[in-house]
Coordinates of C-alpha atoms in Angstrom, one line a residue:
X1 CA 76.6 102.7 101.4
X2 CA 75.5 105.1 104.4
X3 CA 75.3 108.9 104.5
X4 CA 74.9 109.0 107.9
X5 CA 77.7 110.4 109.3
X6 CA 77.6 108.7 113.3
X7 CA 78.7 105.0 113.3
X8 CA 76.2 102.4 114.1
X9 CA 78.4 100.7 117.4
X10 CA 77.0 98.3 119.5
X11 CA 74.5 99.3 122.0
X12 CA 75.6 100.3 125.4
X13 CA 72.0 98.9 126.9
X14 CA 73.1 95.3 126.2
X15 CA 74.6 92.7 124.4
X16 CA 73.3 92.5 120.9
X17 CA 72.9 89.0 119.2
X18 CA 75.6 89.9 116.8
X19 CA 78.0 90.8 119.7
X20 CA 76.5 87.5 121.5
X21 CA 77.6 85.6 117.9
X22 CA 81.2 87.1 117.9
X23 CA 82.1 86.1 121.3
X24 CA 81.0 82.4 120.7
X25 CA 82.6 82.7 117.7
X26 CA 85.7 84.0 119.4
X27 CA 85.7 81.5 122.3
X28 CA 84.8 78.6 119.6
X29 CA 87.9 79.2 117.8
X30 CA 90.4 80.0 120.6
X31 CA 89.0 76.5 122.0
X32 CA 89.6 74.5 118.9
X33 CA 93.3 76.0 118.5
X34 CA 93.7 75.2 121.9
X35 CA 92.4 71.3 121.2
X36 CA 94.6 71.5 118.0
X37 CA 97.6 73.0 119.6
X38 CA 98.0 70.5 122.9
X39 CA 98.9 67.7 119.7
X40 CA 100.9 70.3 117.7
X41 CA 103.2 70.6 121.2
X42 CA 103.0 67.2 122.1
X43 CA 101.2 68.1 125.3
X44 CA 104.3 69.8 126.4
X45 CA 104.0 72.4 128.8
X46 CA 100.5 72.6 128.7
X47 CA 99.7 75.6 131.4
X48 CA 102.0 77.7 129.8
X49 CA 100.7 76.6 125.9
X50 CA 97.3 77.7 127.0
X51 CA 98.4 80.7 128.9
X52 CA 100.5 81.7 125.7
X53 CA 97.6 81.2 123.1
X54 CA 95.0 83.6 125.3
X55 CA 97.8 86.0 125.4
X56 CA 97.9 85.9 121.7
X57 CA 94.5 85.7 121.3
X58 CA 94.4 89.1 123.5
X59 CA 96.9 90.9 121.4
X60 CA 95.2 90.5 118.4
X61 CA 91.7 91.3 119.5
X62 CA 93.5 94.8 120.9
X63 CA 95.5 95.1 117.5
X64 CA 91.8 95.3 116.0
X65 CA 90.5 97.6 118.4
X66 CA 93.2 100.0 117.7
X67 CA 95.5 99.1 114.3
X68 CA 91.9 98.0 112.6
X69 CA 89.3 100.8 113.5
X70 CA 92.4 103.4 113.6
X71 CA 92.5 102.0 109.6
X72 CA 88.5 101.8 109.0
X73 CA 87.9 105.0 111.1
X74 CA 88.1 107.9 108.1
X75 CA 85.5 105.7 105.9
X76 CA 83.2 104.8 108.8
X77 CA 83.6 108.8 109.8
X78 CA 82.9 109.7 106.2
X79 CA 79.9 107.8 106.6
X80 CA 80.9 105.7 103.5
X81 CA 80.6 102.4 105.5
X82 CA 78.7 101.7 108.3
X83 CA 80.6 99.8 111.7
X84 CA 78.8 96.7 110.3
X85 CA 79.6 96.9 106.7
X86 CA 83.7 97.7 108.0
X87 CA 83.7 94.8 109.6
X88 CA 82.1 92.5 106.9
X89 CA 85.3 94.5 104.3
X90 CA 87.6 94.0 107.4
X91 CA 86.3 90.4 107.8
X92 CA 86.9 89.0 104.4
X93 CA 89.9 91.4 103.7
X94 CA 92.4 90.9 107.2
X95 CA 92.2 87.3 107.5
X96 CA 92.3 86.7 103.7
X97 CA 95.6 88.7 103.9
X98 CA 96.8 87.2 107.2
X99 CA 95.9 83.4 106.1
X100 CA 97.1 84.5 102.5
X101 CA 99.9 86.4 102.3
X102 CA 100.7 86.4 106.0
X103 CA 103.9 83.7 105.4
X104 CA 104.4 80.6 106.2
X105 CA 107.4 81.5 108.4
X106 CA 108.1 84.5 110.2
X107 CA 111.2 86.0 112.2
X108 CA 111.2 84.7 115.7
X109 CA 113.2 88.4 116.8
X110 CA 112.5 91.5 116.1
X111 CA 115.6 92.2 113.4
X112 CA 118.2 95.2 115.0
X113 CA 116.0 95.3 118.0
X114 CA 117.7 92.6 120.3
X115 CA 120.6 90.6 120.0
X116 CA 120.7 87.5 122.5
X117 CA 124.1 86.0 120.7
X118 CA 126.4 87.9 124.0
X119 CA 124.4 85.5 126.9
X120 CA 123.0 82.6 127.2
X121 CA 119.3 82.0 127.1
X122 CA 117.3 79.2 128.2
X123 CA 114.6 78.0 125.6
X124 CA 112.1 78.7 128.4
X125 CA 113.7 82.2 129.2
X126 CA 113.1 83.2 125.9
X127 CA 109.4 81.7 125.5
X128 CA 108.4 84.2 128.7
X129 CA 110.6 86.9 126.9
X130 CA 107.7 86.7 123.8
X131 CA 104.5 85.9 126.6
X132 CA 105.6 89.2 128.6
X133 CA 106.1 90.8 125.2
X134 CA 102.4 89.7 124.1
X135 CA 100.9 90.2 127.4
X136 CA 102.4 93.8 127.8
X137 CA 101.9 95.1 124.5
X138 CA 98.0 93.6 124.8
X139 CA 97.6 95.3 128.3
X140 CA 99.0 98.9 126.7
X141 CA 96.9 98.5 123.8
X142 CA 93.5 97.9 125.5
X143 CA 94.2 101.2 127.7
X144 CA 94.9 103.4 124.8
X145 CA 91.9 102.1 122.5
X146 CA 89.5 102.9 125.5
X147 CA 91.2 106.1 125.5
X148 CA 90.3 106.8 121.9
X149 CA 93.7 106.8 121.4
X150 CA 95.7 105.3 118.4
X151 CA 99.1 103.9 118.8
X152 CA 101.8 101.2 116.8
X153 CA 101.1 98.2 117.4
X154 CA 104.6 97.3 116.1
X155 CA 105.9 99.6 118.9
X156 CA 104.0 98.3 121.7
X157 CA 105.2 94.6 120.7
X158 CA 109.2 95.5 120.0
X159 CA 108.9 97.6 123.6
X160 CA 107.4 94.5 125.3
X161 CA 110.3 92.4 123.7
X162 CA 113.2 95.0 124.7
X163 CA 111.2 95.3 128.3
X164 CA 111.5 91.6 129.0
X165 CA 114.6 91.2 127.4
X166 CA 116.5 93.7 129.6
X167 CA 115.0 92.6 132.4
X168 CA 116.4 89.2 131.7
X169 CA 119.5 90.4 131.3
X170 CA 119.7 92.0 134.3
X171 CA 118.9 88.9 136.2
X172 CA 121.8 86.9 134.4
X173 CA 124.4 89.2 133.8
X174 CA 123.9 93.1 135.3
X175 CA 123.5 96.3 134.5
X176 CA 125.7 96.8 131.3
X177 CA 125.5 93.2 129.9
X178 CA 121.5 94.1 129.9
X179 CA 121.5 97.2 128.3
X180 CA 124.2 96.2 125.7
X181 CA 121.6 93.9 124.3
X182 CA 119.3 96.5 123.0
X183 CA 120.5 98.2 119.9
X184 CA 119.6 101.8 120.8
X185 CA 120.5 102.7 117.4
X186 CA 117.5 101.0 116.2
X187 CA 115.2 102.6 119.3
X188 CA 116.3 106.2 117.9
X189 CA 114.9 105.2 114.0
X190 CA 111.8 104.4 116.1
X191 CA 111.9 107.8 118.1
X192 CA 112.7 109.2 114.5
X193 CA 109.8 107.9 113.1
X194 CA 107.1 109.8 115.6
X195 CA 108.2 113.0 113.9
X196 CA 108.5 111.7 110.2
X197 CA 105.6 109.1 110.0
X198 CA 102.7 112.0 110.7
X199 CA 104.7 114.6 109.2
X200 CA 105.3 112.7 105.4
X201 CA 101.4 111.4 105.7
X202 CA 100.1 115.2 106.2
X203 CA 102.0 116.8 103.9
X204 CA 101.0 114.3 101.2
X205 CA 97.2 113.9 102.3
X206 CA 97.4 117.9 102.5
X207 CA 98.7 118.2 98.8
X208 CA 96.4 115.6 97.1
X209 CA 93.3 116.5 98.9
X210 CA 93.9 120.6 98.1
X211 CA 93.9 119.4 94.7
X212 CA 90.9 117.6 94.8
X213 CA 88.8 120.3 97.1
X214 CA 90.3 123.1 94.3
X215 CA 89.8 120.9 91.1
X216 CA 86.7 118.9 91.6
X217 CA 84.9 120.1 95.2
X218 CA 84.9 123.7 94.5
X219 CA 84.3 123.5 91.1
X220 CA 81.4 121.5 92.1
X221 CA 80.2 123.8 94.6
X222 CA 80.5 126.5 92.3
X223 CA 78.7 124.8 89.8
X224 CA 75.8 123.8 92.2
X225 CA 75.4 127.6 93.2
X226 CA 74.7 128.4 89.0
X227 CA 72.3 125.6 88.9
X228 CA 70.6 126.7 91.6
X229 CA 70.3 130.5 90.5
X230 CA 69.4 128.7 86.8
X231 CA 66.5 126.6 88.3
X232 CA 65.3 129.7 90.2
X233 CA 65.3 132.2 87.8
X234 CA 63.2 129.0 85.4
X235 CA 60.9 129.1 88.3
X236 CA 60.3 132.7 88.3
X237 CA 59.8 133.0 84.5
X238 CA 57.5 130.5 84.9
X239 CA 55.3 132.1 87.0
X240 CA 55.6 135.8 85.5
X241 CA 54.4 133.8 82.3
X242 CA 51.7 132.3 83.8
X243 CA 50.4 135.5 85.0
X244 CA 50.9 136.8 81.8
X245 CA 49.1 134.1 80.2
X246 CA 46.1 134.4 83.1
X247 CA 45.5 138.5 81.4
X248 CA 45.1 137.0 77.7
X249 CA 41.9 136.4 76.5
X250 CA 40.3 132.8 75.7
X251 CA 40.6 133.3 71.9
X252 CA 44.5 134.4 72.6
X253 CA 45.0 131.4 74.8
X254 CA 43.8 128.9 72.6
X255 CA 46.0 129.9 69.8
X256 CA 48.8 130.5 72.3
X257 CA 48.2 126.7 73.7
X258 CA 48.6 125.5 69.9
X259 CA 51.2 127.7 69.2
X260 CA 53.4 125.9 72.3
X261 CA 52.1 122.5 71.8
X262 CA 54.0 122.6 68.4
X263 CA 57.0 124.3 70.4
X264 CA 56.7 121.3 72.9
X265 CA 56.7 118.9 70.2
X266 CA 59.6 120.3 68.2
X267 CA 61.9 120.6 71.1
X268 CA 61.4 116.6 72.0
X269 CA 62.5 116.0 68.7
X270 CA 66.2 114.7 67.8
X271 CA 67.2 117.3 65.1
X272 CA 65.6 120.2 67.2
X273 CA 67.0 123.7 66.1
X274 CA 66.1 126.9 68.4
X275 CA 64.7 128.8 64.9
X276 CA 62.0 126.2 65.0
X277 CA 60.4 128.0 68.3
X278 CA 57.6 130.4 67.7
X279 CA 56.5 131.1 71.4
X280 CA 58.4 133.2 73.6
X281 CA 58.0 131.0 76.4
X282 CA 59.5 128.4 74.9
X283 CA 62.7 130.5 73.0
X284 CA 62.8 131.9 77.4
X285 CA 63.0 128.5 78.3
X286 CA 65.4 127.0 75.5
X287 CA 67.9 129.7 76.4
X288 CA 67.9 128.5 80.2
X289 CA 68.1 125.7 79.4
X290 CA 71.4 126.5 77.1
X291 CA 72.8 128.3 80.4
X292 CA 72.4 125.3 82.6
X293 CA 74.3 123.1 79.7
X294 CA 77.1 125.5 79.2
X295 CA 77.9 125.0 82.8
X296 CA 79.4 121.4 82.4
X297 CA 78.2 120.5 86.1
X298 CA 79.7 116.7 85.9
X299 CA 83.0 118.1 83.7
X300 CA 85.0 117.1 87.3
X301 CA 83.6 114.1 88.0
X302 CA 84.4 113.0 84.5
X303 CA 87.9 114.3 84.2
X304 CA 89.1 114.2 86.8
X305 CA 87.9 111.9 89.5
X306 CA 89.2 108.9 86.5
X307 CA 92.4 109.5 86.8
X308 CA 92.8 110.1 90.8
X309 CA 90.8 106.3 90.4
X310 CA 93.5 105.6 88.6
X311 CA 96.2 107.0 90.7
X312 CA 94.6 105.5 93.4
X313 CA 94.6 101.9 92.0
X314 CA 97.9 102.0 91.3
X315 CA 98.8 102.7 94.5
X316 CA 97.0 100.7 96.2
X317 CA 98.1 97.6 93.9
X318 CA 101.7 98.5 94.5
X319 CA 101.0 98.3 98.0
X320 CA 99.5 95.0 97.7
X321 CA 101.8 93.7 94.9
X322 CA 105.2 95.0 96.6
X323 CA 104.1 94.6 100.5
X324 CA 101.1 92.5 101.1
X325 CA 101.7 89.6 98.5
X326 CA 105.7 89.8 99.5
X327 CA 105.6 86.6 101.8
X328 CA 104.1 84.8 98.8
X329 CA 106.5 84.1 95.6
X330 CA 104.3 84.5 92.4
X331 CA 107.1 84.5 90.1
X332 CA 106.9 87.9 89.1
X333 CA 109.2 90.3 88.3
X334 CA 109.6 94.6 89.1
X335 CA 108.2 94.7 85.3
X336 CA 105.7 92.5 85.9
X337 CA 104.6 94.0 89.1
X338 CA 104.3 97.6 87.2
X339 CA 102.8 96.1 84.4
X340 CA 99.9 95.0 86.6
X341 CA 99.9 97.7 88.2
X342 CA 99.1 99.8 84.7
X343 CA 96.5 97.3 83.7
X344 CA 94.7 98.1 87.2
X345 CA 94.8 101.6 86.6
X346 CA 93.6 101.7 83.1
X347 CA 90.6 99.7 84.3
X348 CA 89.9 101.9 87.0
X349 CA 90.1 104.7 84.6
X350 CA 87.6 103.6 81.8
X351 CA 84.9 101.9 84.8
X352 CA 85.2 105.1 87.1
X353 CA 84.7 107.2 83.8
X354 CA 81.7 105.2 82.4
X355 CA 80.6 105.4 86.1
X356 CA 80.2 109.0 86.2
X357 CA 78.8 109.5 82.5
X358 CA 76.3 107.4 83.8
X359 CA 75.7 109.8 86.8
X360 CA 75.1 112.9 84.6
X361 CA 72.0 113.4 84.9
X362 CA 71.7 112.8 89.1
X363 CA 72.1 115.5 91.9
X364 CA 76.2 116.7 91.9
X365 CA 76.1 116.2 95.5
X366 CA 75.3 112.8 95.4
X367 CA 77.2 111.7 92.2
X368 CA 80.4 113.5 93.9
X369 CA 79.6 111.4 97.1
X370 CA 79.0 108.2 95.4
X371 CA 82.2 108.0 93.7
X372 CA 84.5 108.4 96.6
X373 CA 82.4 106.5 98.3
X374 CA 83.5 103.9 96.2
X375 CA 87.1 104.8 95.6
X376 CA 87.0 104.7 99.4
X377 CA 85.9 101.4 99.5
X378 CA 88.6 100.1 97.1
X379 CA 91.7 102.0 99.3
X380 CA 90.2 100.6 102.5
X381 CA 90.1 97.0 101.2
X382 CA 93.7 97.6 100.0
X383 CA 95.3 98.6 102.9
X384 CA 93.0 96.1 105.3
X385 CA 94.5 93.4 103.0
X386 CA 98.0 94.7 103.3
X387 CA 97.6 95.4 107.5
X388 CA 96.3 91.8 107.4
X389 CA 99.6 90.1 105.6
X390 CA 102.3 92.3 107.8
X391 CA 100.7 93.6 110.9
X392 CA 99.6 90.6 112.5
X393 CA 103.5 89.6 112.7
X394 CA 103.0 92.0 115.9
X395 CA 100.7 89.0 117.7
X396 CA 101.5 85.9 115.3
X397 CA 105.5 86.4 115.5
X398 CA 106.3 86.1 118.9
X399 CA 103.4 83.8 119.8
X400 CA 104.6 81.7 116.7
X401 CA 108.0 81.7 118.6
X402 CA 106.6 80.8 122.0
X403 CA 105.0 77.3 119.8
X404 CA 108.2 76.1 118.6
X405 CA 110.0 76.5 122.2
X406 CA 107.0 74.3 123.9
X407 CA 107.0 72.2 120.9
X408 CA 110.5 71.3 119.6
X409 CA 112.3 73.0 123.5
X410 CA 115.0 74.9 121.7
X411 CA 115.3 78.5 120.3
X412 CA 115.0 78.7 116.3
X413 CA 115.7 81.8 114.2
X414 CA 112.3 81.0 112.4
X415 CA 109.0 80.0 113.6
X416 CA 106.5 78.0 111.6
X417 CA 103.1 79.4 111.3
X418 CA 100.3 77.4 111.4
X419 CA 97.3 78.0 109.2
X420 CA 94.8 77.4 111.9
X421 CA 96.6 80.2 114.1
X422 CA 96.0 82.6 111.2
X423 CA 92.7 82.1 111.5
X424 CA 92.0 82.5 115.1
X425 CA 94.0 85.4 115.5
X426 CA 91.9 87.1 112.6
X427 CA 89.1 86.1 114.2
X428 CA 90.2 87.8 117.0
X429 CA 91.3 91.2 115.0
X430 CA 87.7 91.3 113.2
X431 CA 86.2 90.7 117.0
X432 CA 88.2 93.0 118.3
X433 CA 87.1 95.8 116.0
X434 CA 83.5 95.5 116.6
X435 CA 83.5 95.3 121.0
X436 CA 86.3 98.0 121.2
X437 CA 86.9 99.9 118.3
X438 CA 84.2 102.6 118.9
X439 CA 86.4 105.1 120.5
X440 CA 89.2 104.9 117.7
X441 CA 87.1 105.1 114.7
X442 CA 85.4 107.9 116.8
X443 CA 88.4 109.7 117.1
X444 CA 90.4 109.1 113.4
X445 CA 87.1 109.5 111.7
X446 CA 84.9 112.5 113.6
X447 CA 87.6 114.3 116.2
X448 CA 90.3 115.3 115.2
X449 CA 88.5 116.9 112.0
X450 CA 85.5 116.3 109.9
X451 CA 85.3 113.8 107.1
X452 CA 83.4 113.2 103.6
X453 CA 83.9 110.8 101.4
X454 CA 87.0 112.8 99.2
X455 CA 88.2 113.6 102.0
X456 CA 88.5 110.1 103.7
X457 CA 89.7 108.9 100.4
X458 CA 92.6 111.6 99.9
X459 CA 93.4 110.2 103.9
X460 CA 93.9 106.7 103.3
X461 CA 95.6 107.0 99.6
X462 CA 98.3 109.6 100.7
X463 CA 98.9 107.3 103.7
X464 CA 99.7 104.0 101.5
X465 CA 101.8 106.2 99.2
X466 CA 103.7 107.8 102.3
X467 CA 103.5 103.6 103.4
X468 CA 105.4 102.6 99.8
X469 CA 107.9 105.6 99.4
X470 CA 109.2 104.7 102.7
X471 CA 109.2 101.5 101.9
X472 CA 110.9 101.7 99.5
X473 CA 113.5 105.1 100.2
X474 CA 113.7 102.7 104.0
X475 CA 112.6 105.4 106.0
X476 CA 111.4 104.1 109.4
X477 CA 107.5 105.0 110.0
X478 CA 104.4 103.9 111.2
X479 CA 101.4 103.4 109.1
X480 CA 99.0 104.5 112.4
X481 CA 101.0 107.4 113.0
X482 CA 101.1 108.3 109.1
X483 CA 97.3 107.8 108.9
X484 CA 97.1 110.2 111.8
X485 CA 99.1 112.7 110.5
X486 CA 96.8 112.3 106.7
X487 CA 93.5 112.9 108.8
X488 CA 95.6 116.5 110.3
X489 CA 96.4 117.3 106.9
X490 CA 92.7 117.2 105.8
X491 CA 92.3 119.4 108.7
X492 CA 94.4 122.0 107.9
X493 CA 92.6 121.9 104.6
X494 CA 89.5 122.6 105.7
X495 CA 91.0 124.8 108.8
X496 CA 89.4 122.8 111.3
X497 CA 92.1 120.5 113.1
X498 CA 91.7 119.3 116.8
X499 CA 94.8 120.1 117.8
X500 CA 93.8 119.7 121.5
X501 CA 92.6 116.0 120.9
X502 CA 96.4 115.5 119.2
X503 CA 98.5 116.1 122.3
X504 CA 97.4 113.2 124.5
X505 CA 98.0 111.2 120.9
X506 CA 101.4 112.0 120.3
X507 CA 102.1 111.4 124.1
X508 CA 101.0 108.3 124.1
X509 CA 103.0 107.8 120.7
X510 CA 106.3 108.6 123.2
X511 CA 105.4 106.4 125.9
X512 CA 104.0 103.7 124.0
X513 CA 107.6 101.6 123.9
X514 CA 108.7 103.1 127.3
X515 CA 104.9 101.7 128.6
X516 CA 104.5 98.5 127.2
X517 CA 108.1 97.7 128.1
X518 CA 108.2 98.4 131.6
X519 CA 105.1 96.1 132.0
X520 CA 106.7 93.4 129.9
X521 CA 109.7 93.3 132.5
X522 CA 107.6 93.4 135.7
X523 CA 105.2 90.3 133.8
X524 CA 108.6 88.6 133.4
X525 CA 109.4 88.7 136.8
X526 CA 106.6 87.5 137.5
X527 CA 106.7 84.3 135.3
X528 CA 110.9 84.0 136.2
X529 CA 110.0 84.2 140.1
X530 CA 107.3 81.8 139.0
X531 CA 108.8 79.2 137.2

């Protein structure tokens, strides 16, 4: 854990041996899934294999940079993790849910985006449809992260596909054959969802954090000041008893020292009663000592932190149970799925409990930071887990697609998905994060508003409940742009929201599909002219 609230990012005087280590490590795996892949396509088409897999390999190092640090951003700006510590939790969480959960198959088209069944498509037509798509969405990507700027990733890649796709049909059939293959109904649910996604995550994030700041924050602050004005007014007794004292004569003293040795002794004792006391000093010091007890300085912490723990497990494992684990079939039913999810909570509940009992007797400050710290911890893991099972679909799917072209040279409405591609392109989301995540995390976690550790927390859980509810009600959002609109509504909490820093945001939120799909068609042109 870190209290420091800037993150630790690579120096700008020089390549670091870590950032040395992640490139080879980078460039060691892109060149083994290259040596792997030329047998996996039977040499076919090898330019174009190679071509496609660094154009992968791009996407999902800018998917880090932006989708990753835009998800690690509130706890490295809460200064719960460092950059380094994120990436270890990104690390082991992202690829174990991409190479996990991530499925074994996955769509070759984006469903209700584009249909292709009105024309007819060559096998190689459609392979540059998805390298345009990659390239494009990569390219838009890169230019918003080193703008600070977090975007979809899911909209970059579904405007790449419709970019390329309309550009194709243009070239085969015209104007209105081209445009007939989008379907703009499903292009308005997107549109929809830059109003709903931030709107849904702040209102939630703004509910559950005003609770928290009222019920435990405040109260903690409040009780903080009393200890404070306790532990002052003990000090200044102290003193005007030992000027008191100082006037006594030596025979007075002496029986006065005996006199609070036997107070001393009797308060250290396990059945000590406050008649027992026969110095003033001591019956003074009993009853401040009575005032700082009545005061119930960890009564938050141990009511009701537990059961937002709680809260947040469940959650968090519904998220992971009903969305990150869904490409995996464990044989387990709705009831078994909530039944888990109840024994997670209750866990949560009796350790984060017994947690903060054992905190009693530490600074409030730090006990309050501590255990959002590590309620943090647990929601980031969650959701990286969950990003890394569904989100890589944004690189994996289409580059998945452009395998079984080279490989098998027809069209299929499913793609395999080799293991070994998992892996590399996690690689490259984890290496991504660390060389050009800066500026995101740096926005999400420090500019648009201030974060602690409750705060940060109250972020990301609101934005995986906003993430299930829509999930589940089939409400179109974007976890970046929910996430984005959680970090406003800790802002208008604490009444100190960059609204200035939000407009170039949500403009690049418009022109994110519009962007990455006019460069997709002019990349096609390129490859059509080309080939």
């Amino acid at each position: 854990m870190n209290q420091t609230m800037s993150p630790a990012m690579p120096s700008m005087s020089g390549p670091s041996p870590l950032s040395l280590g992640f490139a080879a490590l980078m460039i060691a795996m892109t060149g083994y899934f290259i040596f792997w892949g030329l047998d996996y396509t039977n040499h076919n088409h090898v330019f174009l294999f190679i071509l496609a897999t660094l154009f992968g390999v791009f996407m999902a190092f800018n998917i880090g940079g932006n989708d990753v640090a835009n998800s690690f951003g509130t706890s490295v700006g809460a200064g719960t993790l460092t950059i380094k510590q994120a990436l270890v939790v990104a690390a082991i969480f992202e690829v174990s849910g991409a190479v996990i959960a991530g499925g074994e198959v996955t769509k070759t088209i984006r469903k209700g985006i584009v249909d292709f069944s009105a024309m007819t498509i060559e096998p190689m037509q459609f392979a540059f449809i998805m390298m345009s798509a990659l390239l494009s969405a990569a390219l838009w990507l890169l230019f918003a992260t080193r703008r600070g700027w977090p975007v979809s990733t899911t909209h970059s890649i579904i405007g790449g596909i419709v970019g390329s796709s309309i550009t194709l049909g243009f070239i085969l059939s015209g104007g209105d054959a081209a445009m007939s293959l989008v379907h703009w109904d499903q292009i308005g649910t997107i549109a929809l969802s830059w109003v709903v996604s931030p709107v849904l995550g702040g209102l939630v994030s703004y509910a559950l954090f005003f609770q928290i700041k009222k019920h435990i924050l405040l109260y903690n602050e409040e009780a903080e000041r009393k200890l404070k004005a306790i532990k002052k007014e003990k000090k200044a007794y102290r003193e005007e008893h030992k000027k008191a004292f100082e006037r006594l004569s030596e025979l007075q003293q002496m029986a006065y020292n005996n006199t609070m040795v036997r107070d001393a002794t009797a308060m250290n004792e396990p059945d000590f009663s406050p008649d027992e006391l026969e110095s003033d000093y001591y019956r003074k010091i009993d009853e401040i000592n009575r005032k700082r007890g009545d005061i119930a300085a960890h009564k938050a912490l141990e009511s009701w932190v537990p059961i937002i723990a709680a809260l947040g497990a469940a959650i968090i494992s519904s998220m992971l149970l009903f969305k990150g684990l869904k490409n995996i079939d464990l044989g387990l039913t709705t009831l078994h799925n909530y039944l888990i999810m109840g024994m997670i909570a209750a866990a949560v509940w009796m350790a984060t409990f017994i947690f903060a009992r054992t905190l009693k007797g530490a600074s409030l400050d730090r006990s309050t930071f501590l255990m959002f710290s590590w309620m943090q911890v647990f929601t980031a893991s969650g959701f990286a887990f969950s990003h890394g099972s569904n989100d890589i679909a944004n690189a994996i799917g289409p580059f998945a697609a452009i395998l079984d072209v080279l490989r098998t040279g027809e069209i299929g409405s499913e793609a395999a998905v080799p293991t070994v591609a998992m892996v590399t392109f996690g690689v490259a989301l984890i290496v991504g994060l660390w060389f050009i995540g800066k500026e995101v995390i740096q926005t999400v976690g420090h500019n648009l508003t201030a974060m602690h550790p409750a705060s940060g927390f109250s972020a990301e859980l609101a934005a995986a409940a906003v993430v299930m509810l829509a999930s589940t009600l089939g409400i179109p959002v974007s976890s970046t742009h929910i996430l984005i609109g959680a970090v406003l509504g800790i802002g208008l909490v604490n009444r100190q929201t960059n609204w200035g820093l939000m407009k170039p945001i949500a403009l690049a939120w418009v022109i994110t599909l519009p962007a990455a799909g006019i460069l997709s068609g002019i990349i096609f042109m390129i490859f059509n002219s080309a080939y």
